Amino acid sequence: MRTIAVLNQKGGVGKTTTAVNTAAALAAAGLKVAVIDLDPQAHLTIHLGLEPDTIESGSYKVLTQSAEFEKEIMLVRPNLWILPANINLVGAESELVSVVGRETILREAIQKVGDKFDYSLIDCAPSLGLLTLNALAAADEILIPLQPHFLALQGFGKLLQTVDLVNKRINPNLKVKGILLCMFDSRASLPNEVKADIEQFLDSARGTNCAWSQARILPVYIRRNIKLAEAPSYGKTIFEYEQNCHGAEDYKKVAEFIHTQSSQPSPQPDTQPSATGQNLI
Ligand code: ADP
Ligand code: MG
């Protein structure tokens, strides 16, 4: 199983849209996919047509170790399972304060079912708290959706440094693999400037052993598309809501890109010191 955390501590950048629709495209291609809702707002759960108020357990119970991942995960579409969230998840962070090993509960829970799925995608909350730490400890890689506007890079360095710390202390497998530009408008000049800034920053880490030394901007962008914004309120993926739109085309390409990558061996980092990211913001 390949576990991908969809992460950005900012809200409204396209995390949930990316998690749902990439997972749906992978599932439609015949792969077994689990999506995990680690955001108390439960947008992923709602997007897949479930009502959080009727969810008795889900990710909250798995994190508080009162239920098994395998029992809580629900089949919601062919090949697509969800570990749903509800508002109880807000309390998980404080309830776990005195639990030893609280950062690795999710990792241990999903390792037990590792062979059942080809992919698991974790939709993170817009914070870098304990819930997100659990996602980072469980993940093999990170996909960062980013909206290329003028504040896009604010906090980006901190995000990468957090990932690097988790990589060094808790999860040596963890790598930032991709930056996905969401709500992209290629006619505006700013997105291209933001893109150039990110590329310059990522280049500064090439050949180091930091967790983002292999990161790249995905060659596929998600164009701004109203259908993507409408689909969640119908509890539908973009492929169910409108097969033939830019949003469906783009997320299908993202899934293809991710899946193609998994069949390529990743290059080995050399042993230079980690990049600090201090030249960014
Ligand atoms: P996050 O999970 O990071 O908070 P969302 O995926 O929920 O972000 O996206 C934020 C809002 O933008 C949602 O209303 C979503 O439907 C909308 N949205 C996401 N991607 C696009 C897009 N490419 N074009 C238009 N609207 C989008
Ligand atoms: Mg979200």
Coordinates of N, CA, C and O in Angstrom, one line a residue, residues 4-25 33-50 52 80 82-85 89 121-127 143-147 180 182-183 222 227-229 231-233 235-239 247 251 254:
I4 N -0.6 8.3 0.9 CA -0.3 9.7 0.5 C -1.1 10.7 1.4 O -2.3 10.5 1.5
A5 N -0.4 11.5 2.1 CA -1.1 12.6 2.9 C -1.3 13.8 2.0 O -0.3 14.3 1.4
V6 N -2.5 14.3 1.9 CA -2.7 15.5 1.2 C -2.7 16.7 2.2 O -3.6 16.7 3.1
L7 N -1.7 17.5 2.1 CA -1.3 18.3 3.2 C -1.1 19.8 2.8 O -0.4 20.1 1.8
N8 N -1.6 20.7 3.6 CA -1.3 22.1 3.5 C -2.0 22.7 4.8 O -3.2 22.4 5.0
Q9 N -1.2 23.4 5.6 CA -1.9 23.9 6.8 C -2.9 25.0 6.5 O -3.5 25.5 7.5
K10 N -2.9 25.5 5.3 CA -3.9 26.5 4.9 C -5.2 25.8 4.5 O -5.2 24.7 3.9
G11 N -6.3 26.5 4.8 CA -7.6 25.9 4.4 C -8.0 26.5 3.0 O -7.4 27.5 2.6
G12 N -8.8 25.8 2.3 CA -9.4 26.3 1.0 C -8.4 26.3 -0.1 O -8.6 27.0 -1.1
V13 N -7.4 25.4 -0.1 CA -6.4 25.4 -1.2 C -6.7 24.2 -2.1 O -6.0 24.1 -3.2
G14 N -7.6 23.3 -1.7 CA -7.9 22.2 -2.6 C -7.6 20.8 -2.1 O -7.6 19.8 -2.9
K15 N -7.3 20.7 -0.8 CA -6.9 19.4 -0.2 C -8.0 18.4 -0.4 O -7.8 17.3 -0.9
T16 N -9.2 18.7 0.1 CA -10.3 17.7 0.1 C -10.7 17.4 -1.4 O -10.9 16.2 -1.7
T17 N -10.8 18.4 -2.2 CA -11.2 18.2 -3.6 C -10.1 17.2 -4.3 O -10.5 16.3 -5.0
T18 N -8.9 17.4 -3.9 CA -7.8 16.6 -4.5 C -7.9 15.2 -3.9 O -7.8 14.2 -4.7
A19 N -8.1 15.0 -2.6 CA -8.1 13.7 -2.0 C -9.3 12.9 -2.6 O -9.1 11.7 -3.1
V20 N -10.5 13.5 -2.7 CA -11.7 12.8 -3.1 C -11.5 12.4 -4.6 O -11.7 11.2 -5.0
N21 N -11.2 13.3 -5.4 CA -11.2 13.1 -6.9 C -10.0 12.3 -7.4 O -10.2 11.5 -8.3
T22 N -8.9 12.4 -6.7 CA -7.7 11.6 -7.1 C -8.0 10.1 -6.7 O -7.8 9.2 -7.5
A23 N -8.6 10.0 -5.5 CA -8.9 8.6 -5.0 C -10.0 8.0 -5.9 O -9.9 6.8 -6.3
A24 N -11.0 8.8 -6.3 CA -12.0 8.3 -7.2 C -11.5 7.8 -8.5 O -11.9 6.8 -9.1
A25 N -10.5 8.6 -9.1 CA -9.9 8.3 -10.4 C -9.1 7.0 -10.2 O -9.1 6.1 -11.1
V33 N -8.6 1.6 -3.1 CA -8.2 2.9 -2.5 C -9.0 3.1 -1.2 O -10.2 2.9 -1.1
A34 N -8.3 3.5 -0.1 CA -8.9 3.9 1.1 C -8.7 5.4 1.3 O -7.5 5.9 1.1
V35 N -9.7 6.2 1.6 CA -9.5 7.6 1.9 C -9.8 7.8 3.4 O -10.7 7.1 4.0
I36 N -9.0 8.6 4.0 CA -9.1 8.8 5.5 C -9.3 10.2 5.8 O -8.6 11.1 5.4
D37 N -10.4 10.5 6.5 CA -10.8 11.9 6.8 C -10.2 12.2 8.2 O -10.7 11.7 9.2
L38 N -9.2 13.1 8.2 CA -8.6 13.5 9.4 C -8.8 15.0 9.8 O -8.1 15.6 10.5
D39 N -9.9 15.5 9.2 CA -10.3 16.9 9.4 C -11.6 16.9 10.1 O -12.6 16.4 9.6
P40 N -11.7 17.5 11.4 CA -13.0 17.5 12.1 C -14.1 18.2 11.3 O -15.3 17.9 11.6
Q41 N -13.8 19.0 10.3 CA -14.8 19.6 9.5 C -15.5 18.5 8.6 O -16.6 18.8 8.1
A42 N -14.9 17.4 8.5 CA -15.5 16.2 7.8 C -15.9 16.5 6.3 O -16.9 15.9 5.8
H43 N -15.2 17.4 5.7 CA -15.6 17.7 4.3 C -15.4 16.5 3.3 O -16.2 16.4 2.4
L44 N -14.4 15.7 3.6 CA -14.2 14.6 2.7 C -15.4 13.6 2.9 O -15.9 13.1 1.9
T45 N -15.8 13.4 4.1 CA -16.9 12.5 4.4 C -18.2 13.0 3.7 O -18.9 12.3 3.1
I46 N -18.4 14.3 3.8 CA -19.6 14.9 3.2 C -19.5 14.8 1.6 O -20.5 14.5 0.9
H47 N -18.3 15.1 1.1 CA -18.1 15.1 -0.3 C -18.4 13.7 -0.9 O -18.8 13.6 -2.1
L48 N -18.2 12.7 -0.1 CA -18.5 11.3 -0.6 C -19.9 10.9 -0.3 O -20.3 9.7 -0.4
G49 N -20.8 11.9 0.1 CA -22.2 11.6 0.3 C -22.6 11.1 1.6 O -23.8 10.7 1.8
L50 N -21.7 11.1 2.6 CA -22.1 10.7 4.0 C -22.5 11.9 4.8 O -22.0 13.0 4.6
P52 N -22.0 13.4 8.4 CA -21.2 13.2 9.5 C -21.9 13.0 10.8 O -21.5 12.2 11.7
L80 N -13.6 1.8 -3.5 CA -13.3 3.0 -2.7 C -13.9 2.9 -1.3 O -15.1 2.8 -1.2
I82 N -13.9 4.5 2.8 CA -13.6 5.7 3.6 C -13.5 5.4 5.1 O -14.3 4.6 5.6
L83 N -12.6 6.0 5.7 CA -12.6 6.1 7.2 C -13.1 7.5 7.5 O -12.4 8.5 7.3
P84 N -14.4 7.6 7.8 CA -15.1 8.9 7.8 C -14.7 9.7 9.1 O -14.2 9.1 10.1
A85 N -15.1 11.0 9.1 CA -14.8 11.8 10.3 C -16.2 12.4 10.8 O -17.1 12.5 10.0
L89 N -13.9 14.4 16.4 CA -12.4 14.4 16.1 C -11.7 15.6 16.7 O -10.6 15.6 17.0
L121 N -5.3 7.5 0.9 CA -5.1 9.0 0.8 C -5.6 9.6 2.0 O -6.8 9.4 2.4
I122 N -4.8 10.4 2.7 CA -5.3 11.0 3.9 C -5.6 12.5 3.7 O -4.7 13.3 3.2
D123 N -6.8 12.9 4.0 CA -7.2 14.3 3.9 C -6.9 15.0 5.2 O -7.6 14.7 6.2
C124 N -5.9 15.9 5.3 CA -5.5 16.5 6.5 C -6.3 17.8 6.9 O -6.8 18.4 6.0
A125 N -6.3 18.0 8.2 CA -7.0 19.3 8.6 C -6.0 20.5 8.3 O -4.8 20.3 8.2
P126 N -6.6 21.7 8.3 CA -5.7 22.8 8.0 C -4.9 23.3 9.2 O -5.1 24.4 9.7
S127 N -4.1 22.4 9.8 CA -3.3 22.8 10.9 C -2.1 21.8 11.0 O -2.1 20.8 10.2
L143 N 1.5 15.0 -0.7 CA 1.1 15.8 -1.9 C 0.6 17.1 -1.4 O -0.3 17.1 -0.5
I144 N 1.2 18.2 -1.8 CA 0.8 19.5 -1.3 C 0.0 20.3 -2.3 O 0.5 20.8 -3.3
P145 N -1.3 20.5 -2.1 CA -2.1 21.3 -3.1 C -1.8 22.8 -2.7 O -1.7 23.1 -1.5
L146 N -1.7 23.6 -3.7 CA -1.3 25.0 -3.4 C -2.1 25.8 -4.4 O -2.1 25.5 -5.6
Q147 N -2.7 26.9 -3.9 CA -3.4 27.8 -4.8 C -2.4 28.9 -5.2 O -1.9 29.6 -4.3
L180 N 0.9 20.3 -6.1 CA -0.2 20.3 -7.1 C -0.8 21.7 -7.1 O -1.4 22.2 -6.1
C182 N -3.5 24.1 -7.7 CA -5.0 24.0 -7.8 C -5.6 25.4 -8.1 O -5.0 26.4 -7.8
M183 N -6.8 25.3 -8.7 CA -7.5 26.6 -9.1 C -6.6 27.4 -9.9 O -6.5 28.6 -9.7
I222 N -4.6 21.8 -11.8 CA -6.0 21.7 -11.7 C -6.5 23.1 -12.0 O -6.3 24.1 -11.3
K227 N -17.5 23.3 -11.7 CA -18.1 21.9 -11.4 C -17.5 21.3 -10.2 O -18.1 20.6 -9.5
L228 N -16.2 21.6 -10.1 CA -15.5 21.0 -8.9 C -16.0 21.6 -7.6 O -16.1 21.0 -6.6
A229 N -16.4 22.9 -7.7 CA -17.0 23.5 -6.5 C -18.4 23.1 -6.2 O -18.9 23.1 -5.1
A231 N -19.8 20.0 -7.1 CA -19.9 18.5 -6.8 C -20.1 18.1 -5.3 O -20.9 17.3 -5.0
P232 N -19.3 18.8 -4.4 CA -19.5 18.3 -3.0 C -20.9 18.5 -2.4 O -21.3 17.6 -1.6
S233 N -21.6 19.5 -2.8 CA -22.9 19.7 -2.2 C -23.9 18.6 -2.7 O -25.0 18.5 -2.1
G235 N -22.8 15.5 -2.9 CA -22.2 14.3 -2.3 C -21.6 13.4 -3.4 O -21.6 12.2 -3.3
K236 N -21.1 14.1 -4.5 CA -20.6 13.3 -5.6 C -19.2 13.6 -5.9 O -18.8 14.8 -5.7
T237 N -18.5 12.7 -6.5 CA -17.1 13.0 -7.0 C -17.3 13.7 -8.3 O -18.4 13.7 -8.9
I238 N -16.3 14.3 -8.8 CA -16.4 15.0 -10.1 C -16.8 14.1 -11.2 O -17.5 14.5 -12.2
F239 N -16.4 12.8 -11.2 CA -16.7 11.9 -12.2 C -18.2 11.5 -12.2 O -18.8 11.2 -13.3
G247 N -12.3 19.8 -14.6 CA -12.0 19.2 -13.3 C -11.8 17.7 -13.4 O -10.9 17.1 -12.8
Y251 N -8.1 15.8 -12.8 CA -7.9 14.9 -11.7 C -7.6 13.5 -12.2 O -6.8 12.7 -11.6
V254 N -4.0 13.6 -12.8 CA -3.2 13.6 -11.5 C -3.1 12.1 -11.1 O -2.0 11.6 -10.7

